[in-house]
PDB file of C-alpha atoms in Angstrom:
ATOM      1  CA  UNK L  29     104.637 -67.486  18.246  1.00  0.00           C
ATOM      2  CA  UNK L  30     104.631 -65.307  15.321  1.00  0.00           C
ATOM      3  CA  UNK L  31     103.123 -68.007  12.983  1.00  0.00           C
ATOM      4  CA  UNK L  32     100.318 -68.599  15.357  1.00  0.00           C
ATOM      5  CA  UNK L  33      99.822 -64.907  15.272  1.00  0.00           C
ATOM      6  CA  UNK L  34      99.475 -64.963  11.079  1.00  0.00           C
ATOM      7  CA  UNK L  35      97.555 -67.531  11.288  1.00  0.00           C
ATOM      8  CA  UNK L  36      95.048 -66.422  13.742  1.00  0.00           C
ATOM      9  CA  UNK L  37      95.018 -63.232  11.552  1.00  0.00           C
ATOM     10  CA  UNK L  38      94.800 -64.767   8.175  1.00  0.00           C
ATOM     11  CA  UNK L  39      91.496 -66.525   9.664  1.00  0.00           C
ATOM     12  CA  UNK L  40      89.717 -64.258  10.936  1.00  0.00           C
ATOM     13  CA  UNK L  41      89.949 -62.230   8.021  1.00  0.00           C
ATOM     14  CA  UNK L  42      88.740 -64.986   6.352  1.00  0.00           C
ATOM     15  CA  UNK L  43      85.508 -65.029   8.180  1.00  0.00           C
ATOM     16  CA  UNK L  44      84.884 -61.485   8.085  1.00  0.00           C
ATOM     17  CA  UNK L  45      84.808 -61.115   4.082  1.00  0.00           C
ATOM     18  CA  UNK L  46      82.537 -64.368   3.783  1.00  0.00           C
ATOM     19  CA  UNK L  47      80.082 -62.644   5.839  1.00  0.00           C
ATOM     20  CA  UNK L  48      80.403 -59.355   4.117  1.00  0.00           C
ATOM     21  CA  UNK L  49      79.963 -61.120   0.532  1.00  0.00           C
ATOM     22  CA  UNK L  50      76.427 -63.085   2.352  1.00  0.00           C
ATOM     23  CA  UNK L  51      74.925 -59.661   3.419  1.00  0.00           C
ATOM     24  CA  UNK L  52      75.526 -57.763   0.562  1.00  0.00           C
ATOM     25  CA  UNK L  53      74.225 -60.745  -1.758  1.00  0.00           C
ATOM     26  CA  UNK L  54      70.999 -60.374   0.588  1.00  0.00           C
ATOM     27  CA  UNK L  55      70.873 -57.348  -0.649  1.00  0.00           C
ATOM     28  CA  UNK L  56      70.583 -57.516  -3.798  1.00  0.00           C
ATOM     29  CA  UNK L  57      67.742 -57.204  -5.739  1.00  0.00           C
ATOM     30  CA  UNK L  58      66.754 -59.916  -8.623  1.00  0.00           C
ATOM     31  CA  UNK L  59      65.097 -58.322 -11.433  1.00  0.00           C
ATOM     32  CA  UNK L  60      62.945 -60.430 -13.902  1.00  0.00           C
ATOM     33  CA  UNK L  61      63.266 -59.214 -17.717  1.00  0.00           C
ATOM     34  CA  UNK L  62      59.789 -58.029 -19.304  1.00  0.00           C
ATOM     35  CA  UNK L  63      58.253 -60.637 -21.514  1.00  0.00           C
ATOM     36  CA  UNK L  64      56.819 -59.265 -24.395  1.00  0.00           C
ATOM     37  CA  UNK L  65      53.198 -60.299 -25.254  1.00  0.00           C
ATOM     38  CA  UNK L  66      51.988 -60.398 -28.594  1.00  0.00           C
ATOM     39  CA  UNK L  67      48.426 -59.988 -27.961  1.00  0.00           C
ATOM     40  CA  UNK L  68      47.337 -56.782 -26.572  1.00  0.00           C
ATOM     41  CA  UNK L  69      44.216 -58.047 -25.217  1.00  0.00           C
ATOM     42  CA  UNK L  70      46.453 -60.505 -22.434  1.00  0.00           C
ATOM     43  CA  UNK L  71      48.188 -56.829 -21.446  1.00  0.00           C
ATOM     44  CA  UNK L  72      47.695 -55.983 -18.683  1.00  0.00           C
ATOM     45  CA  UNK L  73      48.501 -52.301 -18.642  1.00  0.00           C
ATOM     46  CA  UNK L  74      45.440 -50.172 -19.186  1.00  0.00           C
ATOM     47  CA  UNK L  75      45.378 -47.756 -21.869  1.00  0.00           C
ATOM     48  CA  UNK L  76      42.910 -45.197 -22.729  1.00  0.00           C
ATOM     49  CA  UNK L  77      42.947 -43.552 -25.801  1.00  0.00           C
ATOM     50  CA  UNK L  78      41.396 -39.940 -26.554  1.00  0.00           C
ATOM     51  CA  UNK L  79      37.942 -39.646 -28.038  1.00  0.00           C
ATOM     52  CA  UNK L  80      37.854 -38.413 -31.534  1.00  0.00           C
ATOM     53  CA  UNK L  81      36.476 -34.962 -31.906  1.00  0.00           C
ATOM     54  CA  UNK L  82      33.317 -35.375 -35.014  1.00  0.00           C
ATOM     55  CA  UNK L  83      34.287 -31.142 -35.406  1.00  0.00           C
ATOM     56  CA  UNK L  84      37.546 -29.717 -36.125  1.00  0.00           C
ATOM     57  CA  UNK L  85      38.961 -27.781 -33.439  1.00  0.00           C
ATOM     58  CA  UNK L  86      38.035 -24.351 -32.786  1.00  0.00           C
ATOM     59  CA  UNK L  87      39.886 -21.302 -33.365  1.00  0.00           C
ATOM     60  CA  UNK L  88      41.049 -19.877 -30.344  1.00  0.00           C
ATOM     61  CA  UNK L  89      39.294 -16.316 -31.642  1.00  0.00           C
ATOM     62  CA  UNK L  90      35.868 -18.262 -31.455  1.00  0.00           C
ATOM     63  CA  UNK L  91      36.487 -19.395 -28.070  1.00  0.00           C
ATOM     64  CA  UNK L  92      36.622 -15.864 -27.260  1.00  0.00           C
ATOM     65  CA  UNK L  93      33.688 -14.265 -28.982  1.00  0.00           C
ATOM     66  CA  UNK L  94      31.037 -13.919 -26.767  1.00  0.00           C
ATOM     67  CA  UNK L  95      27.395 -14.433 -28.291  1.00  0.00           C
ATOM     68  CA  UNK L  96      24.941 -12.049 -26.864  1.00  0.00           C
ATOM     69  CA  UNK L  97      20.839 -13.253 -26.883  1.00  0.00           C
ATOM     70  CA  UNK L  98      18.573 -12.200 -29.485  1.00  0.00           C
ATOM     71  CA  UNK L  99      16.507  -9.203 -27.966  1.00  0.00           C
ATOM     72  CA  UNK L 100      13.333  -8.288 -29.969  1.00  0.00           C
ATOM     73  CA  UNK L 101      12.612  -4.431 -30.203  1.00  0.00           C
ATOM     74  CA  UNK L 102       9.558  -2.811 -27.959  1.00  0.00           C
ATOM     75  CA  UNK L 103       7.007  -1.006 -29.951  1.00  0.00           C
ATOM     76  CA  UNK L 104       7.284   2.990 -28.820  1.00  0.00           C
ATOM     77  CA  UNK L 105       4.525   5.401 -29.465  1.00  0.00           C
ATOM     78  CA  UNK L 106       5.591   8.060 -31.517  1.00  0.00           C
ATOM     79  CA  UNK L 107       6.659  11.224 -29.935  1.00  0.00           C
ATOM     80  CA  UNK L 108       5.191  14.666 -30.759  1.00  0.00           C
ATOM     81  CA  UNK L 109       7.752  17.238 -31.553  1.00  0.00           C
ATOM     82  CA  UNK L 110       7.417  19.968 -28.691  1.00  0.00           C
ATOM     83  CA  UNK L 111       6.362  22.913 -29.110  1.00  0.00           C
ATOM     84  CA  UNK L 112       5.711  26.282 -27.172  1.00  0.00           C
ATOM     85  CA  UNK L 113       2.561  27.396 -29.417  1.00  0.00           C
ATOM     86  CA  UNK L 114       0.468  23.652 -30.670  1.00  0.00           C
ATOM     87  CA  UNK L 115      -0.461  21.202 -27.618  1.00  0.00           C
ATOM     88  CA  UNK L 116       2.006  22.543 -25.172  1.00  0.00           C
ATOM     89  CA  UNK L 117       0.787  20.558 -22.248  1.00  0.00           C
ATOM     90  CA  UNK L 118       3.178  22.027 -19.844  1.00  0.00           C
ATOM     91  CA  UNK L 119       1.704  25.709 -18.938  1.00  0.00           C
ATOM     92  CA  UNK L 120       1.922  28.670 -16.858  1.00  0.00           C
ATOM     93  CA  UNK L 121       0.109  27.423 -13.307  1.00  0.00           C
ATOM     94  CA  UNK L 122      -1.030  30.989 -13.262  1.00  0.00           C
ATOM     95  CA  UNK L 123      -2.454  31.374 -16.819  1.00  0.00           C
ATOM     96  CA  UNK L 124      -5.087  28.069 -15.828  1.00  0.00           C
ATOM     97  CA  UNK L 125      -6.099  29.988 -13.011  1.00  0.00           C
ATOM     98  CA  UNK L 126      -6.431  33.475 -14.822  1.00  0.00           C
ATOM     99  CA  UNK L 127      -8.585  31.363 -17.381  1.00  0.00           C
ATOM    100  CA  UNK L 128     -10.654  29.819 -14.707  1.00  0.00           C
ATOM    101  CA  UNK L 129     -11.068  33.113 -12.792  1.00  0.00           C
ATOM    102  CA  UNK L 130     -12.154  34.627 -16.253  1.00  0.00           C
ATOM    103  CA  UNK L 131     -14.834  31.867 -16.526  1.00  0.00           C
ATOM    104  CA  UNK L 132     -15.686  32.949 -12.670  1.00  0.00           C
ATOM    105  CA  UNK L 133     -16.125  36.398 -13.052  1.00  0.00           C
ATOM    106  CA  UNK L 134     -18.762  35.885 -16.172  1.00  0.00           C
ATOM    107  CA  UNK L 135     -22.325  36.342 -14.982  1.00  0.00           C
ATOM    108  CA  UNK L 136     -24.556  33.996 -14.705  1.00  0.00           C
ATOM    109  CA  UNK L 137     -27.773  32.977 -16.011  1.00  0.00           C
ATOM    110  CA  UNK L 138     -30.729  32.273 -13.581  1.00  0.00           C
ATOM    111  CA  UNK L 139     -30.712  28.787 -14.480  1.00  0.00           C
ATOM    112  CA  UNK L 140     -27.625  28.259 -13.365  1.00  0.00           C
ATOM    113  CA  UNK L 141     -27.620  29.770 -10.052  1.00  0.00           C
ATOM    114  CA  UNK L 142     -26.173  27.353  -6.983  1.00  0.00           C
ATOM    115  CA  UNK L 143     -28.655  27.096  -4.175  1.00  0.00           C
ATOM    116  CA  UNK L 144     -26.309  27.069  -1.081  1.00  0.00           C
ATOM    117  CA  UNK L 145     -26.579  30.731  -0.965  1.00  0.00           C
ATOM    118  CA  UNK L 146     -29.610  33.419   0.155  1.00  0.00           C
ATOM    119  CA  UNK L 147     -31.933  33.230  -3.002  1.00  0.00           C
ATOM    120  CA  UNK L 148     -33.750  36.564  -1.233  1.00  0.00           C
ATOM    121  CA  UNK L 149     -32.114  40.002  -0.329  1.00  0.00           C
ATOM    122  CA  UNK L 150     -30.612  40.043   3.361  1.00  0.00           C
ATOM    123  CA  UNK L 151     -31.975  43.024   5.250  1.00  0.00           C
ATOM    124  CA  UNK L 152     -28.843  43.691   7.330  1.00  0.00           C
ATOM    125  CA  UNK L 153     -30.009  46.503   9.679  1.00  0.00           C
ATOM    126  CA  UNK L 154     -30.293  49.645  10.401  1.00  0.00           C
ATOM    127  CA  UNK L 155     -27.534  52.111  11.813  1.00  0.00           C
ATOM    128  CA  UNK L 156     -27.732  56.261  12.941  1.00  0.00           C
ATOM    129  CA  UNK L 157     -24.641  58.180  12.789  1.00  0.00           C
ATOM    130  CA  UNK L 158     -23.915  61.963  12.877  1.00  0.00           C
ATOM    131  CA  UNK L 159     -21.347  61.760  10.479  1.00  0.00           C
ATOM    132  CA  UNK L 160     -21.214  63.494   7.305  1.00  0.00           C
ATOM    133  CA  UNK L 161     -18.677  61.024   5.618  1.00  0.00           C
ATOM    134  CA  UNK L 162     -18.308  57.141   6.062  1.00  0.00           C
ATOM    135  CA  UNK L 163     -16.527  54.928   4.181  1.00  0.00           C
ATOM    136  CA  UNK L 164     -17.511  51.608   3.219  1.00  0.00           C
ATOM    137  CA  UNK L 165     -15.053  48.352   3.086  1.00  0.00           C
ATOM    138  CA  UNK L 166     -15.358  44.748   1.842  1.00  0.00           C
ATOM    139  CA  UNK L 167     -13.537  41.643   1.780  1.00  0.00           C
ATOM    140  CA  UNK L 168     -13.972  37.834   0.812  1.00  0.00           C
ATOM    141  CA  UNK L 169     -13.357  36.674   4.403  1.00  0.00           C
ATOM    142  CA  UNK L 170     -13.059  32.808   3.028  1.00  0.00           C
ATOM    143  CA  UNK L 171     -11.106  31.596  -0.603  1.00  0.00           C
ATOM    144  CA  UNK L 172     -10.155  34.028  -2.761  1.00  0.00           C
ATOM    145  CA  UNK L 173     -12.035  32.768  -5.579  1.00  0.00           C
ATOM    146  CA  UNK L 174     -13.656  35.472  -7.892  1.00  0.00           C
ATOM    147  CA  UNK L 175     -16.692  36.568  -6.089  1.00  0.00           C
ATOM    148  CA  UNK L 176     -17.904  39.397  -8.189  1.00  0.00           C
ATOM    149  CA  UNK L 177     -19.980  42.194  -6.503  1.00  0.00           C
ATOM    150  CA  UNK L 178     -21.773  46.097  -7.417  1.00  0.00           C
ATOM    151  CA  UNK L 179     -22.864  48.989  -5.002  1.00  0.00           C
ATOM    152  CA  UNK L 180     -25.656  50.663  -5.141  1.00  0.00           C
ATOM    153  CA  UNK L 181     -26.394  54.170  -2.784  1.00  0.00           C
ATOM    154  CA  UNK L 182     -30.114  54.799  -2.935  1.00  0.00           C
ATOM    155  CA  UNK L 183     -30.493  52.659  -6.065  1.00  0.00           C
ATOM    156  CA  UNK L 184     -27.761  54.618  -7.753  1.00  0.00           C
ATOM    157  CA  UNK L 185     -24.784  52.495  -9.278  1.00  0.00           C
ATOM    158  CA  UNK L 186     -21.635  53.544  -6.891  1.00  0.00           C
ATOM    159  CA  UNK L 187     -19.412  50.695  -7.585  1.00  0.00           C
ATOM    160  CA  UNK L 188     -20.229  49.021 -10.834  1.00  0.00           C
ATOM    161  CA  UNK L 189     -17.975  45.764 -10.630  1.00  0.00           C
ATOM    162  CA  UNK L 190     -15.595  44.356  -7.854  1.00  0.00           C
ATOM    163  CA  UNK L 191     -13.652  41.633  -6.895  1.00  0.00           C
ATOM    164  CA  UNK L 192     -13.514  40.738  -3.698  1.00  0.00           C
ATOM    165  CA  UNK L 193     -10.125  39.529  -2.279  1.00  0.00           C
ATOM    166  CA  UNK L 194      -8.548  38.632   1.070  1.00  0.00           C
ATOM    167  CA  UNK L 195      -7.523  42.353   1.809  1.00  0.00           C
ATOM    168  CA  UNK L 196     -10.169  45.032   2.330  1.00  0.00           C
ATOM    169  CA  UNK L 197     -10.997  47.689  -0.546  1.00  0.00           C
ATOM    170  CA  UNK L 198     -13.995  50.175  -0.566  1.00  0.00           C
ATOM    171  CA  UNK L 199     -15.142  54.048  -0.756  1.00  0.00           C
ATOM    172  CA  UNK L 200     -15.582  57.021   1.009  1.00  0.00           C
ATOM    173  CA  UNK L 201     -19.735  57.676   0.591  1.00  0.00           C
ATOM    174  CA  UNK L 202     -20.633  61.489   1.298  1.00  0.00           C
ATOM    175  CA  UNK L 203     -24.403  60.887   3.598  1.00  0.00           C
ATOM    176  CA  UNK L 204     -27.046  62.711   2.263  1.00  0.00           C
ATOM    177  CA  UNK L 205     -29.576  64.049   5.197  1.00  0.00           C
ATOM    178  CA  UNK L 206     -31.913  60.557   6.591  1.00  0.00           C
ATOM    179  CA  UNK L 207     -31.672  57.087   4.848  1.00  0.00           C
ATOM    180  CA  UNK L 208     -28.923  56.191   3.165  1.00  0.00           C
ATOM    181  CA  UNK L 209     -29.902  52.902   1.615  1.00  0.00           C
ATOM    182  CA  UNK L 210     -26.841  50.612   0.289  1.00  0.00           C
ATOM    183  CA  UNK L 211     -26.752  47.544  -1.345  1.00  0.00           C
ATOM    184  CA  UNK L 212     -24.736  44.822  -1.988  1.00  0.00           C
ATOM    185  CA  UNK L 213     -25.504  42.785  -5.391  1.00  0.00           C
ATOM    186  CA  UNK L 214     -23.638  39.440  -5.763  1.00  0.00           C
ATOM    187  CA  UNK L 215     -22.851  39.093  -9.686  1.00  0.00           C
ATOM    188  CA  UNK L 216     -21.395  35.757  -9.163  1.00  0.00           C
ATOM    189  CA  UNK L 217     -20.735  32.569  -6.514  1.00  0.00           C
ATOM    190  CA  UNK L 218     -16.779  32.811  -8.079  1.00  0.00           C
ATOM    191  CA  UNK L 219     -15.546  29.163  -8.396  1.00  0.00           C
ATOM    192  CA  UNK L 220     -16.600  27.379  -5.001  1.00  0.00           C
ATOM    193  CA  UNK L 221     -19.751  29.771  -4.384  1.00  0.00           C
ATOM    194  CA  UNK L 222     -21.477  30.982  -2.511  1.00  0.00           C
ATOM    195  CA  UNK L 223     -21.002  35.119  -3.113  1.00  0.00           C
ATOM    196  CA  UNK L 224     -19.367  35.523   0.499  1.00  0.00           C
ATOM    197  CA  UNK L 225     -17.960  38.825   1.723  1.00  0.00           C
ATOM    198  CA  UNK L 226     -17.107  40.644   5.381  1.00  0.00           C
ATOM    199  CA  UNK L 227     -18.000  44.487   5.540  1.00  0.00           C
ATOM    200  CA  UNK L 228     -17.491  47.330   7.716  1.00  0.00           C
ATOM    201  CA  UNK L 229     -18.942  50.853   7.719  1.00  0.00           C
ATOM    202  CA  UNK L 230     -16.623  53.680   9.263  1.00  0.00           C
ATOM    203  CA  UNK L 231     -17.116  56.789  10.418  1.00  0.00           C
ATOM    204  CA  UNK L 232     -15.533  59.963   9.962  1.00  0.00           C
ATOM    205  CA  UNK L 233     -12.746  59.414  12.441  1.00  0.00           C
ATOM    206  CA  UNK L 234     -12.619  55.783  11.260  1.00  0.00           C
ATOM    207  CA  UNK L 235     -14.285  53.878  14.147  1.00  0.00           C
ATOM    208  CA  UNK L 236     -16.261  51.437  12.518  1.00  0.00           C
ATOM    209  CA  UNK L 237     -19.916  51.267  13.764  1.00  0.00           C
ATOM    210  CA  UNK L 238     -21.040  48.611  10.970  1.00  0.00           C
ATOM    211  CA  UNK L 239     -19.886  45.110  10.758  1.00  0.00           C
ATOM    212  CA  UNK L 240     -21.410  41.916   9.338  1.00  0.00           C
ATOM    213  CA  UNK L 241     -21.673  39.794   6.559  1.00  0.00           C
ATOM    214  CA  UNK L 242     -23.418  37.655   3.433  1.00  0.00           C
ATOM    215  CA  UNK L 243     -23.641  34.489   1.445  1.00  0.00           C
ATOM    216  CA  UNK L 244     -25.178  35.421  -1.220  1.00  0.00           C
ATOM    217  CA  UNK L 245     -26.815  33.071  -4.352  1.00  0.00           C
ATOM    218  CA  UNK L 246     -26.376  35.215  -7.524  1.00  0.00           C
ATOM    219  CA  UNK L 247     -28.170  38.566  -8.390  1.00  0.00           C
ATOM    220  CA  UNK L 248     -29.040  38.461  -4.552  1.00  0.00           C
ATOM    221  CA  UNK L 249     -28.504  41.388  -2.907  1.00  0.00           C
ATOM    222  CA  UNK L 250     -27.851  42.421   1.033  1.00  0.00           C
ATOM    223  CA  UNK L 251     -28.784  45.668   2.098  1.00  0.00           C
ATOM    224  CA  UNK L 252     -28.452  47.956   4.802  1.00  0.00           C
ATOM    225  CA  UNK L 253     -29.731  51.591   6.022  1.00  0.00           C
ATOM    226  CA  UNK L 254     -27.526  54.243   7.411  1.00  0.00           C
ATOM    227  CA  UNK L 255     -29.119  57.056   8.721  1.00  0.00           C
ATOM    228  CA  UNK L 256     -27.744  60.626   8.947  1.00  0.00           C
ATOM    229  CA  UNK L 257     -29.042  61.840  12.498  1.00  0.00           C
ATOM    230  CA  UNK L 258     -29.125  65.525  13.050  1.00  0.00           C
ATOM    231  CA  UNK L 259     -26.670  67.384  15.229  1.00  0.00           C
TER     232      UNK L 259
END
């Protein structure tokens, strides 16, 4: 019984390492040597080779530099030197206008006279009052722009040269018994023309019983009468 047993055993190891030994030579791999081949041309591996530079290599501190485009100077006028007294261009806003309002205030020849003014005197009325005193005011009611003007009392210079501005300026005129006669002469058209005023005669207690106006062409006068009535 115990032989049987060995045997049995003996056998079936047998078996089991034949099998092991066929799946591990299954397995296996077979590797084939290389054959060398003389020439390359029958190779089959492809090789490139690197394409030969005509220039040496660069320096890596030319890589680097940066080249900047060639940029061709603009001509530039000349500048003046500045200066406060020669060709200042920049002035005073109010020394132009004092030069033109110089200009402006020069009389002017007949010739040169603008026509959108009276060429002949204004006869501007006549007024009664029992004052004694009155006093006469004037203003350029439009532009302040030079307008140039002289009083006369019963052809008698009372005011030899004004300028006329926005606010009102005048005199106090003592009446002499009857006609007062009082003129206005314009001795310019200022800068936009024509000679244009506002004017107002008071009376003693300064209620004004005179008011009117004129556009006047130069040398052209307006003129008024102002009686003295009796008490």
């Amino acid at each position: 019984m115990t032989m049987k047993f060995n045997l049995f055993f003996l056998l079936t190891l047998f078996i089991a390492l034949s099998a092991s030994a066929q799946i591990d030579s299954e397995n296996k791999s077979i590797i084939i040597p290389a054959q060398e081949v003389e020439d390359p041309k029958q190779d089959n591996e492809l090789i490139i080779m690197p394409e030969e530079s005509n220039s040496a290599e660069p320096d890596k501190e030319e890589e680097n530099e940066i080249v900047l485009p060639k940029t061709e100077a603009l001509p530039v006028a000349e500048r003046k030197e500045f200066s406060m007294i020669k060709e200042n261009k920049f002035r005073n806003p109010a020394e132009l206008y004092q030069k033109q309002l110089k200009n402006a205030l020069k009389l002017r020849n007949d010739d040169e006279r603008k026509h959108n003014g009276s060429e002949v005197t204004q006869f501007l009325g006549e007024y009664s009052t029992k004052a004694k005193r009155v006093n006469i005011i004037y203003r350029d009611h439009q532009a302040e722009d030079g307008d140039l003007i002289r009083v006369y009392v019963n052809g008698n210079v009372a005011q030899s040269r004004v300028l006329l501005q926005n606010h009102s300026k005048g005199f106090f005129l003592t009446l002499s018994p009857g006609d007062n006669i009082i003129e206005f002469e314009a001795l310019n058209q200022g800068t936009s023309g024509p000679n244009t005023a506002e004017f107002q005669v008071l009376d003693d207690v300064g209620v004004p019983f005179i008011t009117n106006q004129w556009n006047l062409a130069t040398g052209v006068k307006a003129t008024i009468t102002v009686v003295q009535a009796k008490d």
